[in-house]
PDB file of C-alpha atoms in Angstrom:
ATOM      1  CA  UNK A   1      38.623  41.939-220.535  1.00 69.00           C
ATOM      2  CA  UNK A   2      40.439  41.181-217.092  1.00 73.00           C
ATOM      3  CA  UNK A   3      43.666  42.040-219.281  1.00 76.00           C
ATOM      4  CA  UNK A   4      42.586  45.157-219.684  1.00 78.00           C
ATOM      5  CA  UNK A   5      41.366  46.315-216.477  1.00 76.00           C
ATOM      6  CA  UNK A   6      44.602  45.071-215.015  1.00 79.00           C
ATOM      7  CA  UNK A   7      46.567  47.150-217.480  1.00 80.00           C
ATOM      8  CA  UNK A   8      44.663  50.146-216.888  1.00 81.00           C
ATOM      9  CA  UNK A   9      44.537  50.120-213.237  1.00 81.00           C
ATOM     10  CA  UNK A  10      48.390  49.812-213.254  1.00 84.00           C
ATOM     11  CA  UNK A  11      48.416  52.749-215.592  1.00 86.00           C
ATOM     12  CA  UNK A  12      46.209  54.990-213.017  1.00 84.00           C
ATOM     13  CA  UNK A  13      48.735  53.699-210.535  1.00 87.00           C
ATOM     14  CA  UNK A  14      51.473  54.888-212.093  1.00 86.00           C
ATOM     15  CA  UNK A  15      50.054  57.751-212.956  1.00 89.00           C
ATOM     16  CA  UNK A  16      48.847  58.991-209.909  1.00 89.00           C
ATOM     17  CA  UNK A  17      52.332  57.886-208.284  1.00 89.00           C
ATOM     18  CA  UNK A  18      53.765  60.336-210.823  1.00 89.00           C
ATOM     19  CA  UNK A  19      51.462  62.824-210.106  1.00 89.00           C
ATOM     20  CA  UNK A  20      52.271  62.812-205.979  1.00 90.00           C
ATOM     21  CA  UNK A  21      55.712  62.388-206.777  1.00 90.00           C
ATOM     22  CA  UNK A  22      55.818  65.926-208.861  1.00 92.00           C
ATOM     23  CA  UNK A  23      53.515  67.235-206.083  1.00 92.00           C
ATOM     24  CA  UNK A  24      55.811  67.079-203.069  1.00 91.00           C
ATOM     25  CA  UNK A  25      58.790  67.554-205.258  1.00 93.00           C
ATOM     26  CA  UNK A  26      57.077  71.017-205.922  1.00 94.00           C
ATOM     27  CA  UNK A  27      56.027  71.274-202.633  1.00 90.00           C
ATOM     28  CA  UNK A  28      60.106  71.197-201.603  1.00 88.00           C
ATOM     29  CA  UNK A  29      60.587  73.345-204.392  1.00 91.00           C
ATOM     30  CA  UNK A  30      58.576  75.845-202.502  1.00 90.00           C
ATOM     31  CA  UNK A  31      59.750  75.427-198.921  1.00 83.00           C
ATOM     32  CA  UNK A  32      63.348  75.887-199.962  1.00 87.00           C
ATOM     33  CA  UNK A  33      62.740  79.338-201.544  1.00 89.00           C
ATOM     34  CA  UNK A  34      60.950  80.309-198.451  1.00 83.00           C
ATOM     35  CA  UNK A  35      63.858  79.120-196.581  1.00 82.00           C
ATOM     36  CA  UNK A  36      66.538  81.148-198.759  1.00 88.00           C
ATOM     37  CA  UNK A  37      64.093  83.927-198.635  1.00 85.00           C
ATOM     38  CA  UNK A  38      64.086  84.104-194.889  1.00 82.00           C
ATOM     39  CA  UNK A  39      67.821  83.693-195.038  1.00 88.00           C
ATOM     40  CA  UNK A  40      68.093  86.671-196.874  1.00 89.00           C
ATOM     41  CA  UNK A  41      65.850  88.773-194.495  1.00 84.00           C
ATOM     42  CA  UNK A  42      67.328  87.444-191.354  1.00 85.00           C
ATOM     43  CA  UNK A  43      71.244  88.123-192.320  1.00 91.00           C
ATOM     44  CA  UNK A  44      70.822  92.144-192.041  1.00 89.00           C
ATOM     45  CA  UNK A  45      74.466  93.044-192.272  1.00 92.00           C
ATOM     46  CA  UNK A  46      74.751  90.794-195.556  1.00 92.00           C
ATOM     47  CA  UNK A  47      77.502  88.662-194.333  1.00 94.00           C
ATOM     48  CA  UNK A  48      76.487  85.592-195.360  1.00 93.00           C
ATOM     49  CA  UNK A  49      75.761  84.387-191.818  1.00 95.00           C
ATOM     50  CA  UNK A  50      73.551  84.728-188.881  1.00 92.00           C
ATOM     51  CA  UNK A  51      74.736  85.709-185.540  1.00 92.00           C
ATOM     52  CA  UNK A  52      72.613  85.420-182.357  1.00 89.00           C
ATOM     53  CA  UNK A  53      71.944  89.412-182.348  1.00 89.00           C
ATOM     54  CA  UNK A  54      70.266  88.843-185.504  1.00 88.00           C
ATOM     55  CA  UNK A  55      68.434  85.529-184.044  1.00 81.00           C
ATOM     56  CA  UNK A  56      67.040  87.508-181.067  1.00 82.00           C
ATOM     57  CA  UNK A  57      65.881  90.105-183.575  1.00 81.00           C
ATOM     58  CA  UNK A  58      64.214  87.401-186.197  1.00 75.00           C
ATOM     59  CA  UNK A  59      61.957  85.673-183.096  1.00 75.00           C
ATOM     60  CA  UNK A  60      61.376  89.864-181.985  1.00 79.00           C
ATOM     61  CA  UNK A  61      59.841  90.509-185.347  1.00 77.00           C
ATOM     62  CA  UNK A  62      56.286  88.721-185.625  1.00 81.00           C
ATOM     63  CA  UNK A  63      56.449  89.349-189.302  1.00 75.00           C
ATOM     64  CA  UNK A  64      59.599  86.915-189.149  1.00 73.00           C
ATOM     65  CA  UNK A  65      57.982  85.011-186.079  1.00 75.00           C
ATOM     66  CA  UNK A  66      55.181  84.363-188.657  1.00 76.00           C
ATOM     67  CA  UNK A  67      57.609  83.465-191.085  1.00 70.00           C
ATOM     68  CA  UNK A  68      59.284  81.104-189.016  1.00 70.00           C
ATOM     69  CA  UNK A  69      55.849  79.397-188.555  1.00 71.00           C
ATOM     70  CA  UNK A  70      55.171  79.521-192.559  1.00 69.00           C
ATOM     71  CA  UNK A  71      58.427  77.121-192.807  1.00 62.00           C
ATOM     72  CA  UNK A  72      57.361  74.701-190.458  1.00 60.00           C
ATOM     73  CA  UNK A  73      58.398  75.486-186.851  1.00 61.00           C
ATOM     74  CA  UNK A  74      57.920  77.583-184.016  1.00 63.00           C
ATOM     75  CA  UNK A  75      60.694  78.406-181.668  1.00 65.00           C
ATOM     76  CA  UNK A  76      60.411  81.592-178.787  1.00 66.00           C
ATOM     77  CA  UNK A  77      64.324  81.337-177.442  1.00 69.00           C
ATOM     78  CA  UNK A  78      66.648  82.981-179.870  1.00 73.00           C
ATOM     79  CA  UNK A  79      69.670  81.600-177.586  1.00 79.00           C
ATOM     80  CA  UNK A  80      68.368  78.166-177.795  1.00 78.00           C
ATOM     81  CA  UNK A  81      67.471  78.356-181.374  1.00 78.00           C
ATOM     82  CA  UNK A  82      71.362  79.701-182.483  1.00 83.00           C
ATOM     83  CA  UNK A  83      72.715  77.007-180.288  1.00 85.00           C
ATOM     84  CA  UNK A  84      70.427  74.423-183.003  1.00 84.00           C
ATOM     85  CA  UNK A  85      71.754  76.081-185.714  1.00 87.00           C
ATOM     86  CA  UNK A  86      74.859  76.847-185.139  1.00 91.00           C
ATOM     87  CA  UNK A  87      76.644  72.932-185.525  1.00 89.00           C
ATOM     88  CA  UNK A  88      80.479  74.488-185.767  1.00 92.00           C
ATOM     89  CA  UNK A  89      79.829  76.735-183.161  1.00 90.00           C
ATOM     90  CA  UNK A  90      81.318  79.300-184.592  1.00 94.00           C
ATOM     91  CA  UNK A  91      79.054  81.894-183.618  1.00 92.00           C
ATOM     92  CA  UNK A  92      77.823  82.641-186.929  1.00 94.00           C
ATOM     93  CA  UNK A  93      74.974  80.290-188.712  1.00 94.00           C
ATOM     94  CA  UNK A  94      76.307  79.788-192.215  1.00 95.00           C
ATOM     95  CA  UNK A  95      73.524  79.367-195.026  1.00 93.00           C
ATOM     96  CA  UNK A  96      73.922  75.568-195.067  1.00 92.00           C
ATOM     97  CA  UNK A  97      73.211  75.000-191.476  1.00 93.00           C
ATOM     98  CA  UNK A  98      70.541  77.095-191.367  1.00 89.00           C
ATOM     99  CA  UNK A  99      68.767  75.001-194.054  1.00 89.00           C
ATOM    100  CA  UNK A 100      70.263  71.908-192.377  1.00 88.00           C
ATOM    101  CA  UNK A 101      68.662  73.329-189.293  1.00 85.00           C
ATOM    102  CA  UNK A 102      65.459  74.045-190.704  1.00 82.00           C
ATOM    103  CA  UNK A 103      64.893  70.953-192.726  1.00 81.00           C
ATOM    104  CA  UNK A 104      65.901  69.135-189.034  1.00 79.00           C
ATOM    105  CA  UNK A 105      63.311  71.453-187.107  1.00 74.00           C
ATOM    106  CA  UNK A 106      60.255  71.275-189.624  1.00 70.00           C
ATOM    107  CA  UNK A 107      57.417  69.088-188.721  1.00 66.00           C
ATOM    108  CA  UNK A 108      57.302  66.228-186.069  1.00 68.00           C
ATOM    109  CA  UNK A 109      59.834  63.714-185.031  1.00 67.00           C
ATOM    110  CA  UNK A 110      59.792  61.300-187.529  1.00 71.00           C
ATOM    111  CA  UNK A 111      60.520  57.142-186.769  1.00 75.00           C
ATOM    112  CA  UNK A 112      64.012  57.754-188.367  1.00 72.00           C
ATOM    113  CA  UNK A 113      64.712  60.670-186.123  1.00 73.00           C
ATOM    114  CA  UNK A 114      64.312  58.469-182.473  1.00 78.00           C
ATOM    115  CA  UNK A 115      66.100  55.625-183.873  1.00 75.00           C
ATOM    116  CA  UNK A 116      69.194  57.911-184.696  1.00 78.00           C
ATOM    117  CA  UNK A 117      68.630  59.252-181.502  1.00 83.00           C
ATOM    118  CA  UNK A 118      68.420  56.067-179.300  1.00 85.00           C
ATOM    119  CA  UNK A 119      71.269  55.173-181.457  1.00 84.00           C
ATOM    120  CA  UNK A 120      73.275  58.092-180.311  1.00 85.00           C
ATOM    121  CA  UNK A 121      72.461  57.423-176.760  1.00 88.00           C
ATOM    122  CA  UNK A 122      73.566  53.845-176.829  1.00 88.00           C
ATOM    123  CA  UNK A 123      76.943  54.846-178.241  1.00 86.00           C
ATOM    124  CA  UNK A 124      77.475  57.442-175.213  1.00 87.00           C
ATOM    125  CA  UNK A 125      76.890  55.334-173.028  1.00 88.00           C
ATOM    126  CA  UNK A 126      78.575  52.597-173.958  1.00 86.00           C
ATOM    127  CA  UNK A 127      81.533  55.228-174.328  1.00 85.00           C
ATOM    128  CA  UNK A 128      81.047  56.742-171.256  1.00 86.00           C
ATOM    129  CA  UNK A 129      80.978  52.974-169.168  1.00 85.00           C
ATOM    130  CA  UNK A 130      84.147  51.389-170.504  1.00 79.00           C
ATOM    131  CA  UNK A 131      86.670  52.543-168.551  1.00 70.00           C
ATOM    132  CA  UNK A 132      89.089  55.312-169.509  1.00 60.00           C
ATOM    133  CA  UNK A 133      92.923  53.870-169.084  1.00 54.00           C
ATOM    134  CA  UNK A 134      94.007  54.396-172.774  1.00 52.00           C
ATOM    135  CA  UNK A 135      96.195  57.344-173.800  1.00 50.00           C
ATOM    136  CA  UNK A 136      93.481  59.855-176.205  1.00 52.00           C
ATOM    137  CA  UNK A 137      95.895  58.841-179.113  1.00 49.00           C
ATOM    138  CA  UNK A 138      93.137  55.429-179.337  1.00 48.00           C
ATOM    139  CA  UNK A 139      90.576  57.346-179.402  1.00 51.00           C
ATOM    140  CA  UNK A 140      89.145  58.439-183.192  1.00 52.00           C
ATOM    141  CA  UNK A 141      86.821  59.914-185.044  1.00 50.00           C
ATOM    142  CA  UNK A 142      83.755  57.759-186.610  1.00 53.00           C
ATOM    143  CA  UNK A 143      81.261  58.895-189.085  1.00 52.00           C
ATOM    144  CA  UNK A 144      77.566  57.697-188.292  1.00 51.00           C
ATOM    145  CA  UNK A 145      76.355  55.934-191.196  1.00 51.00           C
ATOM    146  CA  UNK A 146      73.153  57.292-191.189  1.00 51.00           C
ATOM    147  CA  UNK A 147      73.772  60.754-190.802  1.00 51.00           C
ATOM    148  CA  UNK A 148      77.014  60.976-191.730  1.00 52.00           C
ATOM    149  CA  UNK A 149      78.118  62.980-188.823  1.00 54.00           C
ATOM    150  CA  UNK A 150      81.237  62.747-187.050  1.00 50.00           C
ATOM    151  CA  UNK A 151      81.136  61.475-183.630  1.00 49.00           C
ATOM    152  CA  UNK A 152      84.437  60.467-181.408  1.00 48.00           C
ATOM    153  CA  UNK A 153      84.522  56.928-180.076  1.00 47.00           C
ATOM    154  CA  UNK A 154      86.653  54.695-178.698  1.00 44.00           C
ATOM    155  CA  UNK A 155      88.962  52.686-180.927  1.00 43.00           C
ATOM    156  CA  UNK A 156      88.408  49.804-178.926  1.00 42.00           C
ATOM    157  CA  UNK A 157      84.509  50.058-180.370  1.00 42.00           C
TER     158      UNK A 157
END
């Protein structure tokens, strides 16, 4: 009897697991379509990209304002908000970092988020206290493996 009550309660487990599992997958599902959606609407001259007229013009709109809430944030400074965005900075938000940017913006801070970020910090400064005698030639590009973003340290590191 205790055989079987073990074997269904890992069942139900398992089940339900699956069953949250499909639910948030779905739930992405959703949020990304919104995302590609607003994309769509905010890009008015079709480029492809999003330039900071077209920023100022989505936070304008409150139907896009709205929108911008529907995907999980709320931001009031279009300047600001490109600046986010816009990790090349080459003026123009490209569809990838404006779904980079989103998926960065939605919700709160999350544990993984500070510890990148107190990460980061520690880096700089360490960077910024050694002292700076050696040519730039020793100095290199690093990619952070957690976020695989390039950051420029000092060989010496």
């Amino acid at each position: 009897f205790t055989g079987v009550f073990v074997d269904n309660a890992l069942m139900n487990a398992k089940k339900q697991r699956e069953v949250q599992l499909e639910a948030e997958l779905e739930k992405q599902r959703v949020w990304l379509e919104q995302v590609i959606e607003f994309f769509g609407a905010a890009d008015t001259d079709g480029d492809g990209s999003i330039n900071l007229e077209e920023t100022e013009c989505l936070l304008q709109d409150p139907i896009m304002s709205a929108y911008f809430q529907l995907i999980g944030f709320q931001f009031e400074d279009a300047t600001k908000l490109f600046r986010l965005f816009d990790k090349d900075g080459s003026g123009h938000i490209s569809f990838t970092e404006f779904i980079d940017g989103c998926e960065r913006m939605k919700g709160p801070a999350r544990a993984v988020d500070l510890h990148l970020l107190s990460c980061d910090s520690k880096l700089l400064v360490e960077s910024l206290c050694k002292p700076h005698t050696h040519s730039r030639e020793s100095r290199r590009f690093k990619k952070n493996p957690l976020t695989s973003e390039s950051r420029l340290f000092d060989s010496r590191t």
